[in-house]
Amino acid sequence: MSTVLINADEIYKLLEDVKDPEIDTVSILDLGMVEDVTVTGPDVTVQMLPTFLGCPALSIIQKNVERALKQHPIVRNVSVEFLRAPSWTSDRITEKGKAGLKAFGISPPPKQMKKDGSWHIDCPYCESTFVTMENIFGPTACRSILYCKACKNPFEAMKPMIKMI
Amino acid sequence: MENESLKNLAIKELLLQLADDDFIHAYRGSEWLGLAPHIEEDVASSSIAQDTMGHAVIYYKLLEEIGEGTADWLAHDRQAHERRNAIILEAANGPGHYMKDPDYDWAFAVVRNYFYTQAKAIRIQSLQSSSYAPLAEVAQKVQMELYYHLMHWKVWFVQLLGSGHKEAVSRMKTAIEKTLPDFAGIFSLGQFGEEMVEQGLIEGEAAIQKKWIDAVTPIFESVGVATTFEIGMEKGDGRNGVHTEDLKTALDTLSEVYASDKAASW
Ligand SMILES: [Zn+2]
């Protein structure tokens, strides 16, 4: 019998270097996309949650995960699985992830929608709440387009994804 | 044994209906790229089309998992008569061609998109309690994305139909009259519908249609427009492989690249 060769923590450390292909200030870990990591001898399985089902970046992310983990001297096979459940929700983004989004000029999703379905977003540049929604849909599936009336900058925000009843 | 195979057939048919509906709907949506009324709408409707294509893909993948062929093959390589989408979803966006003199009808797009998205929302709600676990899981994710689609099309529908603008209202009414006579095709579960309901895969046609009417009626009332909801299937039932020339043309166009080299990896 072989001894344990790879510690899962080492894998998580490597995953921190896998960034969102379009937002290089946020890792897939901080986006909350990694559900589980399983190490079996030299083989690693990473179970992930897609942010949006039609997101074209998923296959790029998959390749980047494989490439990152194969840098580990002992890792032999890497398998990346996208799970159907649980559903990814925007509250899975960590505090570090939110800071990374902001650094990129993207407002993090609000924690919770109000009961009437409305949500409130601050400008990532000047923190003003004096903003208008220009388009719920943005350049990618997960983002919306807004405008700050205080500093007169257009900006993007992560679209809230939460479970509806 | 026989029951088991009948159940599998019902699962397969339901997945095909869901996948083919979203597939052709996403394709028709994507044809608006660059042609939508304004730039923000161009961004929004293509984002919705992309989400919707993602939904089709996930259903095709469920079919792939039960051995019905690869997702690519299912999407690109089946003839029109093998498709299960509702006929109203395949109808062209309007006269002309995407590349040449497109004279697309935005009123028809708004009506069809709103009606279909509302029906899809009700269907997805039902699928969340499907006895087929993979489908119930997928439905929850789809619902989250659909929330925004429905909000979007409802706003357009109310804005145009309730605008008081003579041309807008008249074009919307024409589009509604064009859509309803074939809209029952959306609710049809096809020849294995009874089995689907018996197995607890999804609620029955009548139940879903009733919920749809209940959801749409207050929207009509809010803009002071009366309708009798004369819903039919004049051109036939797409669930049973009956389709129009519009589907064939669409399939020829959308599989052109795939057909040029079926073994290529993209
Ligand atoms: Zn600002």
Short mmCIF file of C-alpha atoms and ligand atoms in Angstrom, two decimals:
data_model
loop_
_atom_site.label_atom_id
_atom_site.label_comp_id
_atom_site.label_asym_id
_atom_site.label_seq_id
_atom_site.Cartn_x
_atom_site.Cartn_y
_atom_site.Cartn_z
CA MET A 1 0.00 0.00 0.00
CA SER A 2 1.22 3.44 -0.81
CA THR A 3 1.25 6.22 1.68
CA VAL A 4 -0.64 9.46 1.10
CA LEU A 5 1.37 11.36 -1.43
CA ILE A 6 -0.56 14.54 -1.94
CA ASN A 7 -2.24 16.70 0.63
CA ALA A 8 -5.51 18.28 -0.53
CA ASP A 9 -4.29 21.59 0.87
CA GLU A 10 -1.52 21.60 -1.72
CA ILE A 11 -4.14 21.22 -4.41
CA TYR A 12 -6.21 24.11 -3.07
CA LYS A 13 -3.06 26.21 -3.01
CA LEU A 14 -2.50 25.51 -6.71
CA LEU A 15 -6.15 26.26 -7.48
CA GLU A 16 -5.68 29.74 -6.07
CA ASP A 17 -3.60 30.46 -9.16
CA VAL A 18 -6.39 29.52 -11.52
CA LYS A 19 -8.14 32.81 -12.26
CA ASP A 20 -11.37 33.58 -14.00
CA PRO A 21 -10.23 33.74 -17.67
CA GLU A 22 -11.71 37.23 -17.99
CA ILE A 23 -11.14 38.59 -14.49
CA ASP A 24 -7.54 37.92 -13.53
CA THR A 25 -7.95 39.34 -10.03
CA VAL A 26 -10.28 36.55 -8.86
CA SER A 27 -9.54 32.85 -8.53
CA ILE A 28 -12.07 30.13 -9.23
CA LEU A 29 -11.83 29.27 -5.53
CA ASP A 30 -12.87 32.78 -4.52
CA LEU A 31 -15.71 32.67 -7.05
CA GLY A 32 -17.00 29.65 -5.13
CA MET A 33 -16.79 27.40 -8.17
CA VAL A 34 -14.88 24.58 -6.48
CA GLU A 35 -17.21 22.25 -4.62
CA ASP A 36 -14.79 19.48 -3.69
CA VAL A 37 -11.31 18.09 -4.23
CA THR A 38 -10.59 14.38 -3.93
CA VAL A 39 -7.10 12.95 -3.94
CA THR A 40 -6.61 9.25 -4.63
CA GLY A 41 -2.92 8.44 -4.67
CA PRO A 42 -1.48 10.52 -7.51
CA ASP A 43 -4.89 11.22 -9.06
CA VAL A 44 -6.94 14.30 -8.34
CA THR A 45 -10.62 14.93 -9.00
CA VAL A 46 -11.93 18.48 -8.82
CA GLN A 47 -15.68 18.87 -8.64
CA MET A 48 -16.87 22.24 -9.84
CA LEU A 49 -20.09 24.20 -10.22
CA PRO A 50 -20.79 26.17 -13.39
CA THR A 51 -21.70 29.81 -12.73
CA PHE A 52 -24.01 29.90 -15.75
CA LEU A 53 -24.96 26.86 -17.81
CA GLY A 54 -24.12 28.54 -21.10
CA CYS A 55 -20.86 30.10 -19.91
CA PRO A 56 -18.31 29.56 -22.70
CA ALA A 57 -15.42 29.98 -20.25
CA LEU A 58 -16.10 26.63 -18.57
CA SER A 59 -13.95 24.57 -20.93
CA ILE A 60 -11.11 27.11 -20.64
CA ILE A 61 -11.34 26.93 -16.84
CA GLN A 62 -11.29 23.15 -17.02
CA LYS A 63 -8.07 23.19 -19.07
CA ASN A 64 -6.50 25.76 -16.77
CA VAL A 65 -7.27 23.62 -13.71
CA GLU A 66 -5.71 20.60 -15.36
CA ARG A 67 -2.64 22.56 -16.35
CA ALA A 68 -2.22 24.12 -12.88
CA LEU A 69 -2.51 20.85 -11.00
CA LYS A 70 -0.14 19.01 -13.29
CA GLN A 71 2.58 21.39 -12.12
CA HIS A 72 2.55 19.40 -8.89
CA PRO A 73 5.42 16.91 -9.19
CA ILE A 74 3.41 13.92 -7.97
CA VAL A 75 0.04 14.55 -9.60
CA ARG A 76 -0.62 12.08 -12.42
CA ASN A 77 -4.21 12.38 -13.57
CA VAL A 78 -6.49 15.35 -13.13
CA SER A 79 -10.17 15.05 -13.74
CA VAL A 80 -12.48 18.04 -13.64
CA GLU A 81 -16.19 17.42 -13.25
CA PHE A 82 -18.92 20.01 -13.51
CA LEU A 83 -21.74 19.07 -11.15
CA ARG A 84 -25.45 19.59 -11.72
CA ALA A 85 -26.12 20.11 -8.04
CA PRO A 86 -25.84 22.07 -5.88
CA SER A 87 -26.48 25.11 -8.04
CA TRP A 88 -23.86 27.84 -7.96
CA THR A 89 -25.19 30.96 -6.28
CA SER A 90 -23.54 34.36 -6.14
CA ASP A 91 -23.33 34.24 -2.34
CA ARG A 92 -20.58 31.63 -2.76
CA ILE A 93 -18.14 34.39 -3.70
CA THR A 94 -15.73 34.92 -0.79
CA GLU A 95 -14.77 38.26 0.76
CA LYS A 96 -11.43 37.98 -1.00
CA GLY A 97 -13.29 37.31 -4.23
CA LYS A 98 -15.44 40.39 -3.75
CA ALA A 99 -12.34 42.51 -3.18
CA GLY A 100 -10.80 41.05 -6.35
CA LEU A 101 -13.91 41.87 -8.37
CA LYS A 102 -13.88 45.43 -7.09
CA ALA A 103 -10.21 45.81 -7.96
CA PHE A 104 -11.18 44.89 -11.52
CA GLY A 105 -13.96 47.49 -11.56
CA ILE A 106 -16.79 45.02 -11.08
CA SER A 107 -19.18 45.41 -8.19
CA PRO A 108 -19.73 42.22 -6.22
CA PRO A 109 -23.29 40.91 -6.13
CA PRO A 110 -25.42 42.23 -3.27
CA LYS A 111 -25.78 39.76 -0.42
CA GLN A 112 -29.49 39.54 -0.55
CA MET A 113 -32.24 40.83 -2.73
CA LYS A 114 -34.89 42.77 -0.92
CA LYS A 115 -38.30 41.19 -0.59
CA ASP A 116 -39.63 43.15 -3.57
CA GLY A 117 -36.91 41.65 -5.76
CA SER A 118 -34.89 44.86 -5.96
CA TRP A 119 -31.19 44.91 -5.23
CA HIS A 120 -28.73 47.62 -4.39
CA ILE A 121 -25.26 48.03 -5.74
CA ASP A 122 -22.54 50.56 -4.96
CA CYS A 123 -20.08 52.02 -7.44
CA PRO A 124 -16.82 50.03 -7.31
CA TYR A 125 -14.81 53.22 -7.87
CA CYS A 126 -16.30 55.82 -5.51
CA GLU A 127 -18.66 53.70 -3.37
CA SER A 128 -21.57 55.96 -4.28
CA THR A 129 -25.04 54.47 -4.09
CA PHE A 130 -26.19 56.96 -6.72
CA VAL A 131 -26.11 54.48 -9.59
CA THR A 132 -28.48 53.42 -12.36
CA MET A 133 -28.97 50.05 -13.96
CA GLU A 134 -28.31 50.38 -17.69
CA ASN A 135 -28.70 46.73 -18.58
CA ILE A 136 -29.26 43.67 -16.40
CA PHE A 137 -27.51 41.74 -19.15
CA GLY A 138 -23.88 42.50 -19.80
CA PRO A 139 -20.85 41.43 -21.81
CA THR A 140 -20.88 38.01 -20.15
CA ALA A 141 -23.70 35.90 -18.73
CA CYS A 142 -22.79 36.70 -15.14
CA ARG A 143 -22.53 40.49 -15.37
CA SER A 144 -24.79 43.55 -15.60
CA ILE A 145 -23.99 47.06 -16.84
CA LEU A 146 -24.52 50.07 -14.57
CA TYR A 147 -23.66 53.77 -14.48
CA CYS A 148 -22.48 55.84 -11.53
CA LYS A 149 -24.05 59.26 -11.47
CA ALA A 150 -21.61 60.47 -8.82
CA CYS A 151 -18.28 59.80 -10.54
CA LYS A 152 -19.83 59.41 -14.00
CA ASN A 153 -18.25 56.05 -14.70
CA PRO A 154 -19.95 53.15 -16.34
CA PHE A 155 -19.25 49.93 -14.47
CA GLU A 156 -20.27 46.30 -14.29
CA ALA A 157 -21.69 44.26 -11.45
CA MET A 158 -21.99 40.54 -10.87
CA LYS A 159 -25.59 39.54 -11.39
CA PRO A 160 -27.13 38.14 -8.22
CA MET A 161 -27.94 34.45 -8.56
CA ILE A 162 -30.02 33.18 -5.73
CA LYS A 163 -32.53 30.45 -5.14
CA MET A 164 -36.07 31.62 -5.70
CA ILE A 165 -38.93 30.05 -3.90
CA MET B 1 -39.49 -4.90 -17.92
CA GLU B 2 -41.90 -3.41 -20.39
CA ASN B 3 -42.82 -0.71 -17.89
CA GLU B 4 -39.16 0.09 -17.44
CA SER B 5 -38.56 0.58 -21.14
CA LEU B 6 -41.71 2.67 -21.46
CA LYS B 7 -40.47 4.85 -18.64
CA ASN B 8 -37.08 5.28 -20.30
CA LEU B 9 -38.80 6.22 -23.52
CA ALA B 10 -40.84 8.85 -21.69
CA ILE B 11 -37.68 10.31 -20.12
CA LYS B 12 -35.94 10.41 -23.48
CA GLU B 13 -38.90 12.06 -25.21
CA LEU B 14 -39.27 14.68 -22.50
CA LEU B 15 -35.56 15.55 -22.61
CA LEU B 16 -35.72 15.86 -26.39
CA GLN B 17 -38.69 18.21 -26.16
CA LEU B 18 -36.95 20.41 -23.60
CA ALA B 19 -33.65 20.41 -25.48
CA ASP B 20 -35.08 20.99 -28.94
CA ASP B 21 -37.36 23.80 -27.72
CA ASP B 22 -34.47 25.71 -26.17
CA PHE B 23 -32.13 24.92 -29.04
CA ILE B 24 -34.27 26.40 -31.81
CA HIS B 25 -35.46 29.21 -29.56
CA ALA B 26 -31.84 30.17 -28.83
CA TYR B 27 -31.04 30.01 -32.52
CA ARG B 28 -33.90 32.33 -33.45
CA GLY B 29 -32.77 34.66 -30.66
CA SER B 30 -29.20 34.65 -31.94
CA GLU B 31 -30.39 35.66 -35.40
CA TRP B 32 -31.31 39.04 -33.89
CA LEU B 33 -27.68 39.76 -33.10
CA GLY B 34 -26.84 43.14 -34.63
CA LEU B 35 -30.47 43.68 -35.64
CA ALA B 36 -32.16 44.32 -32.29
CA PRO B 37 -33.81 47.75 -31.86
CA HIS B 38 -30.91 49.26 -29.92
CA ILE B 39 -27.47 48.42 -28.59
CA GLU B 40 -28.54 47.56 -25.04
CA GLU B 41 -31.17 45.21 -26.41
CA ASP B 42 -28.57 43.65 -28.65
CA VAL B 43 -26.47 42.85 -25.57
CA ALA B 44 -29.46 41.63 -23.57
CA SER B 45 -31.12 39.42 -26.15
CA SER B 46 -27.87 37.79 -27.22
CA SER B 47 -27.00 37.13 -23.58
CA ILE B 48 -30.40 35.50 -23.14
CA ALA B 49 -29.88 33.46 -26.30
CA GLN B 50 -26.53 32.29 -24.98
CA ASP B 51 -28.05 31.25 -21.64
CA THR B 52 -30.82 29.45 -23.50
CA MET B 53 -28.37 27.58 -25.69
CA GLY B 54 -26.66 26.54 -22.44
CA HIS B 55 -29.97 25.09 -21.28
CA ALA B 56 -30.34 23.12 -24.51
CA VAL B 57 -26.81 21.79 -24.09
CA ILE B 58 -27.44 20.58 -20.56
CA TYR B 59 -30.52 18.62 -21.72
CA TYR B 60 -28.55 17.17 -24.64
CA LYS B 61 -25.89 16.13 -22.13
CA LEU B 62 -28.51 14.35 -20.03
CA LEU B 63 -29.49 12.49 -23.20
CA GLU B 64 -25.85 11.70 -23.87
CA GLU B 65 -25.60 10.22 -20.37
CA ILE B 66 -28.42 7.79 -21.08
CA GLY B 67 -26.82 6.70 -24.35
CA GLU B 68 -28.83 8.65 -26.89
CA GLY B 69 -25.80 9.96 -28.77
CA THR B 70 -23.39 12.82 -28.18
CA ALA B 71 -24.68 16.29 -27.45
CA ASP B 72 -23.11 17.59 -30.68
CA TRP B 73 -24.74 14.91 -32.75
CA LEU B 74 -28.11 15.46 -31.10
CA ALA B 75 -27.92 19.19 -31.72
CA HIS B 76 -26.59 19.17 -35.27
CA ASP B 77 -27.15 15.87 -36.94
CA ARG B 78 -30.83 15.09 -36.61
CA GLN B 79 -33.24 15.73 -39.45
CA ALA B 80 -36.23 18.01 -39.05
CA HIS B 81 -38.66 15.10 -38.66
CA GLU B 82 -36.60 13.79 -35.72
CA ARG B 83 -36.90 17.07 -33.85
CA ARG B 84 -39.38 17.52 -31.00
CA ASN B 85 -39.58 21.30 -30.66
CA ALA B 86 -42.91 23.10 -30.76
CA ILE B 87 -43.65 24.49 -34.22
CA ILE B 88 -44.19 28.07 -33.01
CA LEU B 89 -40.54 28.23 -31.90
CA GLU B 90 -39.18 27.35 -35.33
CA ALA B 91 -41.12 30.06 -37.19
CA ALA B 92 -38.72 32.47 -38.88
CA ASN B 93 -38.22 35.89 -37.29
CA GLY B 94 -39.69 37.49 -40.37
CA PRO B 95 -39.18 37.77 -44.11
CA GLY B 96 -35.72 38.04 -45.56
CA HIS B 97 -32.51 36.42 -44.45
CA TYR B 98 -30.05 37.24 -41.69
CA MET B 99 -27.37 38.06 -44.25
CA LYS B 100 -29.65 39.65 -46.80
CA ASP B 101 -32.48 42.13 -46.27
CA PRO B 102 -33.72 40.86 -42.92
CA ASP B 103 -37.17 42.30 -42.33
CA TYR B 104 -37.59 40.77 -38.90
CA ASP B 105 -40.60 41.46 -36.75
CA TRP B 106 -39.65 42.70 -33.28
CA ALA B 107 -43.26 42.54 -32.09
CA PHE B 108 -43.37 38.85 -32.95
CA ALA B 109 -40.05 38.34 -31.16
CA VAL B 110 -41.33 40.05 -28.01
CA VAL B 111 -44.63 38.14 -28.00
CA ARG B 112 -43.08 34.77 -28.71
CA ASN B 113 -40.23 35.33 -26.25
CA TYR B 114 -42.50 36.47 -23.47
CA PHE B 115 -45.09 33.72 -24.02
CA TYR B 116 -42.46 31.01 -24.29
CA THR B 117 -40.35 32.22 -21.38
CA GLN B 118 -43.43 32.33 -19.16
CA ALA B 119 -44.37 28.79 -20.24
CA LYS B 120 -40.81 27.64 -19.68
CA ALA B 121 -40.81 29.14 -16.18
CA ILE B 122 -43.92 27.17 -15.29
CA ARG B 123 -42.51 24.00 -16.81
CA ILE B 124 -39.22 24.47 -14.94
CA GLN B 125 -41.14 24.97 -11.71
CA SER B 126 -42.85 21.65 -12.31
CA LEU B 127 -39.61 19.90 -13.26
CA GLN B 128 -38.06 20.84 -9.95
CA SER B 129 -40.21 18.14 -8.40
CA SER B 130 -39.64 15.68 -11.23
CA SER B 131 -39.21 12.05 -10.22
CA TYR B 132 -36.22 11.99 -12.57
CA ALA B 133 -33.53 13.39 -10.26
CA PRO B 134 -31.05 14.68 -12.88
CA LEU B 135 -33.82 16.75 -14.43
CA ALA B 136 -34.94 18.12 -11.06
CA GLU B 137 -31.36 19.22 -10.35
CA VAL B 138 -30.92 20.93 -13.71
CA ALA B 139 -34.30 22.65 -13.36
CA GLN B 140 -33.22 24.47 -10.26
CA LYS B 141 -30.23 26.00 -11.99
CA VAL B 142 -32.22 26.92 -15.10
CA GLN B 143 -34.83 28.63 -12.96
CA MET B 144 -32.29 31.02 -11.49
CA GLU B 145 -31.19 32.18 -14.92
CA LEU B 146 -34.72 32.25 -16.28
CA TYR B 147 -35.80 34.76 -13.64
CA TYR B 148 -33.95 37.49 -15.52
CA HIS B 149 -35.17 36.38 -18.94
CA LEU B 150 -38.78 36.50 -17.88
CA MET B 151 -38.39 39.91 -16.29
CA HIS B 152 -36.83 41.21 -19.49
CA TRP B 153 -39.49 39.98 -21.91
CA LYS B 154 -42.32 40.94 -19.62
CA VAL B 155 -41.05 44.54 -19.57
CA TRP B 156 -40.93 44.66 -23.39
CA PHE B 157 -44.36 43.08 -23.69
CA VAL B 158 -46.01 45.53 -21.28
CA GLN B 159 -44.14 48.53 -22.67
CA LEU B 160 -45.14 47.88 -26.26
CA LEU B 161 -48.65 46.54 -25.77
CA GLY B 162 -49.43 49.19 -23.16
CA SER B 163 -47.70 52.04 -24.97
CA GLY B 164 -50.83 53.58 -26.41
CA HIS B 165 -48.78 54.03 -29.56
CA LYS B 166 -51.00 53.07 -32.46
CA GLU B 167 -48.45 51.22 -34.56
CA ALA B 168 -46.83 49.44 -31.62
CA VAL B 169 -50.15 48.22 -30.24
CA SER B 170 -51.40 47.11 -33.62
CA ARG B 171 -48.19 45.22 -34.41
CA MET B 172 -48.27 43.56 -31.00
CA LYS B 173 -51.86 42.47 -31.51
CA THR B 174 -51.00 41.05 -34.92
CA ALA B 175 -48.09 39.16 -33.35
CA ILE B 176 -50.35 37.77 -30.61
CA GLU B 177 -52.83 36.63 -33.25
CA LYS B 178 -49.98 34.92 -35.07
CA THR B 179 -48.59 33.20 -31.97
CA LEU B 180 -51.63 31.87 -30.12
CA PRO B 181 -53.02 29.58 -32.87
CA ASP B 182 -49.88 27.45 -32.59
CA PHE B 183 -48.98 28.01 -28.97
CA ALA B 184 -50.60 24.78 -27.73
CA GLY B 185 -47.61 23.04 -29.28
CA ILE B 186 -45.57 24.38 -26.35
CA PHE B 187 -47.79 22.61 -23.82
CA SER B 188 -48.08 19.37 -25.78
CA LEU B 189 -46.14 16.48 -24.28
CA GLY B 190 -46.52 14.39 -27.42
CA GLN B 191 -47.58 10.79 -27.74
CA PHE B 192 -45.87 9.67 -24.52
CA GLY B 193 -47.34 12.49 -22.45
CA GLU B 194 -49.54 10.24 -20.35
CA GLU B 195 -46.58 8.10 -19.41
CA MET B 196 -44.56 11.19 -18.46
CA VAL B 197 -47.28 12.35 -16.11
CA GLU B 198 -47.91 8.88 -14.69
CA GLN B 199 -44.21 8.53 -13.91
CA GLY B 200 -44.16 11.89 -12.17
CA LEU B 201 -41.67 13.36 -14.65
CA ILE B 202 -43.73 16.51 -15.19
CA GLU B 203 -47.24 17.88 -14.66
CA GLY B 204 -49.84 17.33 -17.37
CA GLU B 205 -50.47 19.55 -20.39
CA ALA B 206 -53.75 20.98 -19.12
CA ALA B 207 -52.31 21.87 -15.70
CA ILE B 208 -49.35 23.72 -17.20
CA GLN B 209 -51.49 25.49 -19.78
CA LYS B 210 -53.87 26.65 -17.05
CA LYS B 211 -51.01 28.03 -14.96
CA TRP B 212 -49.71 29.83 -18.03
CA ILE B 213 -53.08 31.49 -18.67
CA ASP B 214 -53.27 32.43 -15.00
CA ALA B 215 -49.82 34.03 -15.22
CA VAL B 216 -50.39 35.91 -18.48
CA THR B 217 -53.96 37.12 -17.87
CA PRO B 218 -53.06 39.81 -15.28
CA ILE B 219 -50.37 41.13 -17.62
CA PHE B 220 -52.96 41.58 -20.39
CA GLU B 221 -55.33 43.17 -17.88
CA SER B 222 -52.63 45.57 -16.67
CA VAL B 223 -52.45 47.10 -20.14
CA GLY B 224 -56.19 46.96 -20.70
CA VAL B 225 -56.11 44.49 -23.57
CA ALA B 226 -58.65 41.69 -23.68
CA THR B 227 -57.88 38.30 -25.15
CA THR B 228 -59.76 35.03 -25.28
CA PHE B 229 -56.63 32.86 -25.43
CA GLU B 230 -57.73 30.77 -28.39
CA ILE B 231 -54.72 28.51 -28.20
CA GLY B 232 -54.29 25.87 -30.88
CA MET B 233 -51.95 23.67 -32.82
CA GLU B 234 -52.93 24.64 -36.35
CA LYS B 235 -49.70 23.60 -38.02
CA GLY B 236 -49.45 20.31 -36.12
CA ASP B 237 -47.63 18.86 -33.15
CA GLY B 238 -43.86 19.29 -33.28
CA ARG B 239 -43.53 16.79 -30.41
CA ASN B 240 -44.44 14.08 -32.89
CA GLY B 241 -41.95 15.21 -35.52
CA VAL B 242 -44.31 17.39 -37.56
CA HIS B 243 -42.50 20.53 -38.71
CA THR B 244 -42.49 23.34 -41.25
CA GLU B 245 -40.03 24.38 -43.93
CA ASP B 246 -38.73 27.06 -41.54
CA LEU B 247 -37.14 24.40 -39.34
CA LYS B 248 -35.42 22.71 -42.25
CA THR B 249 -33.96 26.01 -43.43
CA ALA B 250 -32.78 26.83 -39.91
CA LEU B 251 -31.15 23.42 -39.45
CA ASP B 252 -29.35 23.69 -42.79
CA THR B 253 -27.95 27.06 -41.77
CA LEU B 254 -26.97 26.26 -38.20
CA SER B 255 -25.29 22.93 -39.03
CA GLU B 256 -23.37 24.26 -42.00
CA VAL B 257 -20.06 24.46 -40.16
CA TYR B 258 -20.62 21.19 -38.31
CA ALA B 259 -21.49 19.40 -41.54
CA SER B 260 -18.35 20.72 -43.24
CA ASP B 261 -16.19 18.51 -41.01
CA LYS B 262 -18.05 16.27 -38.58
CA ALA B 263 -14.86 14.86 -37.07
CA ALA B 264 -13.27 18.21 -36.28
CA SER B 265 -12.68 19.07 -32.68
CA TRP B 266 -13.55 22.63 -31.80
ZN ZN C 1 -18.76 56.16 -8.79
#
